Structure formats: structure tokens, C-alpha cells
Amino acid sequence: MSEGRYLRPQRLDEAVDALKGGGWNLVAGGTDHYPARVVEQRPEDILDLTGLTDLRGIGEFPDHFRIGALTRWTDLIEAPLPGWFDGLKQAAREVGGVQIQNRGTIAGNLCNASPAADGVPALLSLDASVELASAGGVRILPLADFILGNRKTARRPHELMTAILTPKPARPARARFLKLGARRYLVISIVMVAGLLEVEEGRVAGARLAVGSCSAGAQRLPALEAALTGQPADAGLAMLATPEHLAGLSPIDDIRADAGYRRDAALILVRRCLADLGGLR
Amino acid sequence: MNTDLMVNGQAQRLDADPRTTLLDALRNYLHLMGTKKGCDHGQCGACTVLVNGRRINSCLTLACMHDGDEIVTIEGIGGPDDLSALQQAFIAHDGFQCGYCTPGQICSATAMLDEIAAGWASHATKNVASLPGLTVEEISERMSGNLCRCSAYPNIIDAILEVAAGKEQS
Ligand SMILES: Cc1cc2nc3c(=O)[nH]c(=O)nc-3n(C[C@H](O)[C@H](O)[C@H](O)COP(=O)(O)OP(=O)(O)OC[C@H]3O[C@@H](n4cnc5c(N)ncnc54)[C@H](O)[C@@H]3O)c2cc1C
Ligand code: FES
Ligand code: FES
């Protein structure tokens, strides 16, 4: 039986250098990687990212925040961050139980690209980009261009995600995240909704909404975002959301819910999210 | 491959295949059988241990990822002659039936009480600005990563509540 290689680089340059050779499976928290392998532990080459401690933590810059790729959900929950991160923090508190939050990384959630990944809609509503590094250099991609579909991303095999970048909103902003599962805990989401409103003089100056688990990758709702802009920022925003605004979603039937249920639930969650966001003072 | 671990206060050198999970290393190499394998999947919490003070599922992590880390298992929390307050409370409140989930429950609850002492809010915390009042709802939320197939939940929560109340007074 082949041993399988194992490497735990301590520095980014060592990691990208190793990736040039190819064939590696990257592991950060392991909370997506290992459950997928429980039946059969086949030999594989593991590039363990947990030694890259420089990539763990959240930094503030003049116009954006930088979430290092090794930042765990618990790190995010504990970090003092502005209120428009509340949606992402709400998502973080519901990723599995605390044992999962203490190990699982935000970047791992994005790179795994499950349609039910809670981080994706929350970060889409923050207009996030991702930073990818390879021996050839660094490139930055909008998150929406990084997630290509169900477990498909634009990451090239020799690339590593190094950070998630979230721009600071131009105006005062508030954010929310809502998730529906068959049970309250430890379940894969049926629908999740993330929303961010920028508010100026009592009116919506900008809106970003994203729905997850209702298409191969989470989707923004541009038509609804346009309809909200300029409206009074109160709980009445909820009733502006119509089924047509969700026409771009393509929910599937699966063991958790059928497509019709998902569509209905998505509209209800979008409305609750807007009522909540509009009602905040 | 060699990995240096500090397990329950003792330095241990492990020589194992790099694919060995921390759970298998604890049980099969270090013969600490208190940590249980329920699902090997991250779903049940029976394998919960403390790594550098934080609770994690030992089935989802490789032993070699923890070179230099401090690990506490149920054996390190207390033995028959020096039971911790939580272990005593689990006995007093019948916080188990078959007992399979119990080491994980107690490791998890031990870390949880530390988290609360440090003032961390959970998803169930209504007012994030004030220290969480320890309600049944709050404990259920924070212990949601530990399942009990025998459904001893009410007694588990009673045991945790008793210890938490004691901590508040002291
Ligand atoms: C019991 C349980 C409950 C869960 N509940 C939820 C939930 O409610 N919501 C949810 O969204 N998820 C959930 N998950 C899934 C998982 O915990 C999260 O997606 C987590 O954020 C994954 O992060 P990780 O660091 O553990 O990823 P890993 O398992 O280490 O990696 C996941 C994938 O990403 C790749 N990868 C990781 N980091 C990088 C990087 N820096 N660059 C390039 N590629 C990288 C890996 O190669 C792998 O393919 C749950 C998992 C379990 C076991
Ligand atoms: S054995 Fe690790 S969570 Fe079940
Ligand atoms: S006591 Fe039997 S599983 Fe919890």
C-alpha cells in the first residue's frame, strides 16, 4: 500500500512551491475533507495548511477587511468587528456545533463550494473577493466568479486561497443571515438568506441579498436589490420582495426538500430578512 | 512519522502513519480509551477532546497536525479518585444511560463553561452585550455538537446547570 505523502509547510513560499509539483489535496480544518472520506481511507497526498499561522486572523485596512485563509469560524465570532459583519457572524454561529467552529475555516467553506455552504451567501452580501496565491503570483477574484457550481471553483490545482477580502460599505450598513434546516442543529441548510442594507437619511442607499441552497451556487438577487434602493428603510421593505425576484434561482428536489418548497421558503426567508433589516435602529 | 504531543500534562512521542486521526492515536497508540468513536464523521461529538483549551472533534483531525499541542482527554479531566465537579454532577443527576457519549459530553461541557466564563455569546444569546444567563435553551445551543443516542439530555443539562450555578456563586 502506498504511504501517501504528508507535508506541513510553515511558510507560504514553501506551500506554493510544493503545489507546483501538483497532486496534493489541501486540508485546513478538515471538517469537510474527512467526513467525505470516512468509508475509505485511501492513500492521498496531504498538504496540511494548518502550519501557515500567518494566514490566520482578521486585519483592517483603510477600505477593506482581510480575513486570512486559516481564520476559523470561532476566530471570526470572537473578533471585534463592525455591525455589518453581523450577518457573517450569525452564519458562523450556526456552522455545525462549537467543535466544528473551533476547527473549520471560512476559506475551507468557500473552497469546498457546497451549494449549502453557509459562508457563501453571507460573503456574497458583503461583496467579498478571494485572494489566490501560486508560485506565479497572486490574483484576486470576486467571490461570485470563484464559485462556479456544485463543488466547482475557479481555483487552479497549483493555487492556494490566502485570504478573503471584504470592502467597507460606503455608508452605514446593517446585515443579517437566516437559515432554514429540517432541525435546528447540525443539519445541511434547505435555504439560507443573507442581506446587507446601506442606509442614508432613512432610505435604502444600497442593498445586497443572496440566497443559498437554491441553485448550484448561492445567487445574488439583482432585481430585488434594485427595487429596494431608494425605499424607506423600515419593516415594510419585506413586502417589496415578490416571487419574480427569485426567478433566477434553480432549486432542486432532493431528500431535504422539493424545489417548490425551497422556492416558497426562500421568499419567506427573504421577507423576514428584510423585515428584520428594515426594523433595525 | 514522529509527532510530539502533550497529553493530559505528559509529553508523548507518537510514531504513526500520518493518516492516523487524533482519535485513533489516542485510543490505539496511547491506549486512552475514554475518548469514544461514535460516527468518525464529526456528527456526534463522542470524540470531543480539548486542544489548547478548545473543544474539537478528534475524529476530524490528524494526530500529526497537532505537533506541540496540548491535549486534554476525559482521563485528564478526572479519574475515579479525583472526579471533576462536572463528572460528579453527571453521576448525581444520572446524566447518562449507556454512557457512550459521556466522555465527549463532559469534555465539551468543560470547555463550554470556560467559554461562558470568557463571555462568548452563542447563537441563542438574546442580548449579546450582556453576559449570557444560562438557560436550558442556551446550554442546548452550546452543546449541540454532542448527541446522546439514549437521549439523557434533560439530566445532562441539569448536571451542567448545577455546576454552572456553583461557579457563579464562587
Ligand atoms: C457535523 C458538521 C456540521 C457542519 N455544518 C455546517 C453548516 O452548518 N454549514 C456549513 O456551511 N458547513 C458545515 N459543515 C462543513 C464544514 O465544517 C465547513 O464547510 C468548514 O468551513 C470547512 O472548513 P475546513 O477548514 O474544515 O475545510 P477542509 O475540510 O480543510 O477543506 C475543505 C475543502 O477546501 C479546500 N481548502 C481548504 N482551505 C483551502 C485553502 N486555503 N486554499 C485552497 N483550498 C482550500 C480543501 O482542499 C478541501 O477541498 C459541517 C461539517 C460537519 C462535519
Ligand atoms: S466520532 Fe467524532 S464526532 Fe462522532
Ligand atoms: S448515554 Fe447513551 S448515548 Fe448518551
PDB file of C-alpha atoms in Angstrom, chain B residues 25-164:
ATOM      1  CA  ALA B  25      -3.839   7.911  18.024  1.00  0.00           C
ATOM      2  CA  LEU B  26      -5.329   8.471  21.482  1.00  0.00           C
ATOM      3  CA  ARG B  27      -7.085   5.126  21.574  1.00  0.00           C
ATOM      4  CA  ASN B  28      -4.828   2.776  19.630  1.00  0.00           C
ATOM      5  CA  TYR B  29      -1.365   4.209  20.268  1.00  0.00           C
ATOM      6  CA  LEU B  30      -1.679   5.922  23.654  1.00  0.00           C
ATOM      7  CA  HIS B  31      -4.323   3.483  24.938  1.00  0.00           C
ATOM      8  CA  LEU B  32      -6.518   6.236  26.306  1.00  0.00           C
ATOM      9  CA  MET B  33      -9.849   4.542  25.718  1.00  0.00           C
ATOM     10  CA  GLY B  34     -12.052   7.181  27.347  1.00  0.00           C
ATOM     11  CA  THR B  35     -12.405   9.128  24.104  1.00  0.00           C
ATOM     12  CA  LYS B  36     -15.092   7.374  22.050  1.00  0.00           C
ATOM     13  CA  LYS B  37     -15.650   6.837  18.346  1.00  0.00           C
ATOM     14  CA  GLY B  38     -19.337   7.307  17.638  1.00  0.00           C
ATOM     15  CA  CYS B  39     -19.540   8.252  13.976  1.00  0.00           C
ATOM     16  CA  ASP B  40     -15.967   9.085  12.849  1.00  0.00           C
ATOM     17  CA  HIS B  41     -17.729  11.817  10.885  1.00  0.00           C
ATOM     18  CA  GLY B  42     -17.860  14.951  13.013  1.00  0.00           C
ATOM     19  CA  GLN B  43     -21.545  14.453  13.683  1.00  0.00           C
ATOM     20  CA  CYS B  44     -21.873  13.103  17.214  1.00  0.00           C
ATOM     21  CA  GLY B  45     -19.226  14.678  19.469  1.00  0.00           C
ATOM     22  CA  ALA B  46     -18.331  11.404  21.279  1.00  0.00           C
ATOM     23  CA  CYS B  47     -14.677  12.022  20.339  1.00  0.00           C
ATOM     24  CA  THR B  48     -14.533  15.566  21.769  1.00  0.00           C
ATOM     25  CA  VAL B  49     -11.199  16.487  23.377  1.00  0.00           C
ATOM     26  CA  LEU B  50      -9.635  19.814  24.329  1.00  0.00           C
ATOM     27  CA  VAL B  51      -6.774  21.040  22.158  1.00  0.00           C
ATOM     28  CA  ASN B  52      -5.015  24.100  23.553  1.00  0.00           C
ATOM     29  CA  GLY B  53      -8.124  24.683  25.671  1.00  0.00           C
ATOM     30  CA  ARG B  54     -10.620  24.470  22.792  1.00  0.00           C
ATOM     31  CA  ARG B  55     -13.046  21.604  22.205  1.00  0.00           C
ATOM     32  CA  ILE B  56     -12.720  19.839  18.870  1.00  0.00           C
ATOM     33  CA  ASN B  57     -13.764  16.542  17.314  1.00  0.00           C
ATOM     34  CA  SER B  58     -10.671  14.337  17.398  1.00  0.00           C
ATOM     35  CA  CYS B  59     -12.027  12.193  14.543  1.00  0.00           C
ATOM     36  CA  LEU B  60     -11.758  15.046  12.022  1.00  0.00           C
ATOM     37  CA  THR B  61      -8.129  15.872  12.556  1.00  0.00           C
ATOM     38  CA  LEU B  62      -4.831  14.086  12.048  1.00  0.00           C
ATOM     39  CA  ALA B  63      -2.574  13.472  15.017  1.00  0.00           C
ATOM     40  CA  CYS B  64       0.421  14.873  13.120  1.00  0.00           C
ATOM     41  CA  MET B  65      -1.390  18.227  12.696  1.00  0.00           C
ATOM     42  CA  HIS B  66      -1.040  18.688  16.455  1.00  0.00           C
ATOM     43  CA  ASP B  67       2.719  18.592  16.882  1.00  0.00           C
ATOM     44  CA  GLY B  68       3.417  20.668  20.007  1.00  0.00           C
ATOM     45  CA  ASP B  69      -0.248  20.970  21.008  1.00  0.00           C
ATOM     46  CA  GLU B  70      -1.686  20.418  24.475  1.00  0.00           C
ATOM     47  CA  ILE B  71      -4.425  17.831  24.538  1.00  0.00           C
ATOM     48  CA  VAL B  72      -6.782  17.031  27.396  1.00  0.00           C
ATOM     49  CA  THR B  73      -8.979  13.934  27.286  1.00  0.00           C
ATOM     50  CA  ILE B  74     -11.558  12.705  29.781  1.00  0.00           C
ATOM     51  CA  GLU B  75      -8.745  10.892  31.628  1.00  0.00           C
ATOM     52  CA  GLY B  76      -7.094  14.275  32.180  1.00  0.00           C
ATOM     53  CA  ILE B  77     -10.283  15.882  33.454  1.00  0.00           C
ATOM     54  CA  GLY B  78     -10.565  13.486  36.372  1.00  0.00           C
ATOM     55  CA  GLY B  79     -10.306   9.835  37.393  1.00  0.00           C
ATOM     56  CA  PRO B  80     -12.284   7.738  39.889  1.00  0.00           C
ATOM     57  CA  ASP B  81     -10.417   9.268  42.847  1.00  0.00           C
ATOM     58  CA  ASP B  82     -10.463  12.878  41.698  1.00  0.00           C
ATOM     59  CA  LEU B  83     -13.662  13.451  39.764  1.00  0.00           C
ATOM     60  CA  SER B  84     -14.197  16.967  38.449  1.00  0.00           C
ATOM     61  CA  ALA B  85     -17.275  18.901  39.506  1.00  0.00           C
ATOM     62  CA  LEU B  86     -18.935  18.087  36.183  1.00  0.00           C
ATOM     63  CA  GLN B  87     -18.160  14.382  36.455  1.00  0.00           C
ATOM     64  CA  GLN B  88     -19.682  14.341  39.949  1.00  0.00           C
ATOM     65  CA  ALA B  89     -22.744  16.241  38.743  1.00  0.00           C
ATOM     66  CA  PHE B  90     -23.256  13.795  35.844  1.00  0.00           C
ATOM     67  CA  ILE B  91     -23.343  10.969  38.410  1.00  0.00           C
ATOM     68  CA  ALA B  92     -25.610  12.861  40.808  1.00  0.00           C
ATOM     69  CA  HIS B  93     -28.085  13.748  38.032  1.00  0.00           C
ATOM     70  CA  ASP B  94     -27.920  10.449  36.084  1.00  0.00           C
ATOM     71  CA  GLY B  95     -26.585  12.344  33.086  1.00  0.00           C
ATOM     72  CA  PHE B  96     -26.241   9.143  31.043  1.00  0.00           C
ATOM     73  CA  GLN B  97     -27.739   5.760  30.336  1.00  0.00           C
ATOM     74  CA  CYS B  98     -25.276   3.686  28.307  1.00  0.00           C
ATOM     75  CA  GLY B  99     -22.522   6.217  28.938  1.00  0.00           C
ATOM     76  CA  TYR B 100     -21.014   6.103  25.462  1.00  0.00           C
ATOM     77  CA  CYS B 101     -21.451   9.803  24.759  1.00  0.00           C
ATOM     78  CA  THR B 102     -20.496  10.844  28.292  1.00  0.00           C
ATOM     79  CA  PRO B 103     -16.726  11.480  27.955  1.00  0.00           C
ATOM     80  CA  GLY B 104     -17.437  13.707  24.956  1.00  0.00           C
ATOM     81  CA  GLN B 105     -20.289  15.443  26.777  1.00  0.00           C
ATOM     82  CA  ILE B 106     -18.075  16.175  29.781  1.00  0.00           C
ATOM     83  CA  CYS B 107     -15.089  17.382  27.714  1.00  0.00           C
ATOM     84  CA  SER B 108     -17.424  19.571  25.698  1.00  0.00           C
ATOM     85  CA  ALA B 109     -19.212  20.954  28.770  1.00  0.00           C
ATOM     86  CA  THR B 110     -15.871  21.634  30.493  1.00  0.00           C
ATOM     87  CA  ALA B 111     -14.802  23.810  27.554  1.00  0.00           C
ATOM     88  CA  MET B 112     -18.255  25.371  27.344  1.00  0.00           C
ATOM     89  CA  LEU B 113     -18.132  26.604  30.936  1.00  0.00           C
ATOM     90  CA  ASP B 114     -14.748  28.199  30.160  1.00  0.00           C
ATOM     91  CA  GLU B 115     -16.220  29.846  27.057  1.00  0.00           C
ATOM     92  CA  ILE B 116     -19.063  31.264  29.114  1.00  0.00           C
ATOM     93  CA  ALA B 117     -16.637  32.493  31.772  1.00  0.00           C
ATOM     94  CA  ALA B 118     -14.790  34.288  28.972  1.00  0.00           C
ATOM     95  CA  GLY B 119     -18.101  35.892  27.969  1.00  0.00           C
ATOM     96  CA  TRP B 120     -18.640  34.493  24.488  1.00  0.00           C
ATOM     97  CA  ALA B 121     -22.127  34.784  23.061  1.00  0.00           C
ATOM     98  CA  SER B 122     -23.826  31.913  21.248  1.00  0.00           C
ATOM     99  CA  HIS B 123     -26.467  31.915  18.550  1.00  0.00           C
ATOM    100  CA  ALA B 124     -29.159  31.584  21.238  1.00  0.00           C
ATOM    101  CA  THR B 125     -27.893  34.530  23.271  1.00  0.00           C
ATOM    102  CA  LYS B 126     -30.605  37.179  23.126  1.00  0.00           C
ATOM    103  CA  ASN B 127     -28.608  40.113  24.370  1.00  0.00           C
ATOM    104  CA  VAL B 128     -25.089  39.796  23.064  1.00  0.00           C
ATOM    105  CA  ALA B 129     -23.943  42.795  25.062  1.00  0.00           C
ATOM    106  CA  SER B 130     -24.596  41.244  28.491  1.00  0.00           C
ATOM    107  CA  LEU B 131     -23.245  38.010  29.899  1.00  0.00           C
ATOM    108  CA  PRO B 132     -25.420  35.084  28.902  1.00  0.00           C
ATOM    109  CA  GLY B 133     -27.874  33.898  31.530  1.00  0.00           C
ATOM    110  CA  LEU B 134     -27.509  30.122  31.481  1.00  0.00           C
ATOM    111  CA  THR B 135     -30.906  28.918  30.348  1.00  0.00           C
ATOM    112  CA  VAL B 136     -31.776  25.432  29.139  1.00  0.00           C
ATOM    113  CA  GLU B 137     -32.011  26.894  25.637  1.00  0.00           C
ATOM    114  CA  GLU B 138     -28.560  28.429  25.907  1.00  0.00           C
ATOM    115  CA  ILE B 139     -26.986  25.157  27.067  1.00  0.00           C
ATOM    116  CA  SER B 140     -28.749  23.136  24.352  1.00  0.00           C
ATOM    117  CA  GLU B 141     -27.383  25.537  21.742  1.00  0.00           C
ATOM    118  CA  ARG B 142     -23.860  25.410  23.061  1.00  0.00           C
ATOM    119  CA  MET B 143     -23.918  21.621  23.464  1.00  0.00           C
ATOM    120  CA  SER B 144     -25.492  20.991  20.049  1.00  0.00           C
ATOM    121  CA  GLY B 145     -22.323  19.283  18.806  1.00  0.00           C
ATOM    122  CA  ASN B 146     -22.815  16.429  21.294  1.00  0.00           C
ATOM    123  CA  LEU B 147     -25.542  13.923  20.576  1.00  0.00           C
ATOM    124  CA  CYS B 148     -26.846  11.367  23.056  1.00  0.00           C
ATOM    125  CA  ARG B 149     -28.397   8.306  21.487  1.00  0.00           C
ATOM    126  CA  CYS B 150     -30.025   7.433  24.828  1.00  0.00           C
ATOM    127  CA  SER B 151     -31.468  10.931  24.981  1.00  0.00           C
ATOM    128  CA  ALA B 152     -30.304  11.700  28.503  1.00  0.00           C
ATOM    129  CA  TYR B 153     -30.438  15.389  27.556  1.00  0.00           C
ATOM    130  CA  PRO B 154     -32.609  16.653  30.450  1.00  0.00           C
ATOM    131  CA  ASN B 155     -30.277  15.116  33.027  1.00  0.00           C
ATOM    132  CA  ILE B 156     -27.161  16.244  31.161  1.00  0.00           C
ATOM    133  CA  ILE B 157     -28.495  19.800  31.195  1.00  0.00           C
ATOM    134  CA  ASP B 158     -29.381  19.551  34.902  1.00  0.00           C
ATOM    135  CA  ALA B 159     -25.830  18.424  35.669  1.00  0.00           C
ATOM    136  CA  ILE B 160     -24.304  21.285  33.688  1.00  0.00           C
ATOM    137  CA  LEU B 161     -26.698  23.823  35.235  1.00  0.00           C
ATOM    138  CA  GLU B 162     -25.723  22.729  38.727  1.00  0.00           C
ATOM    139  CA  VAL B 163     -22.010  23.189  38.070  1.00  0.00           C
ATOM    140  CA  ALA B 164     -22.559  26.477  36.264  1.00  0.00           C
TER     141      ALA B 164
END
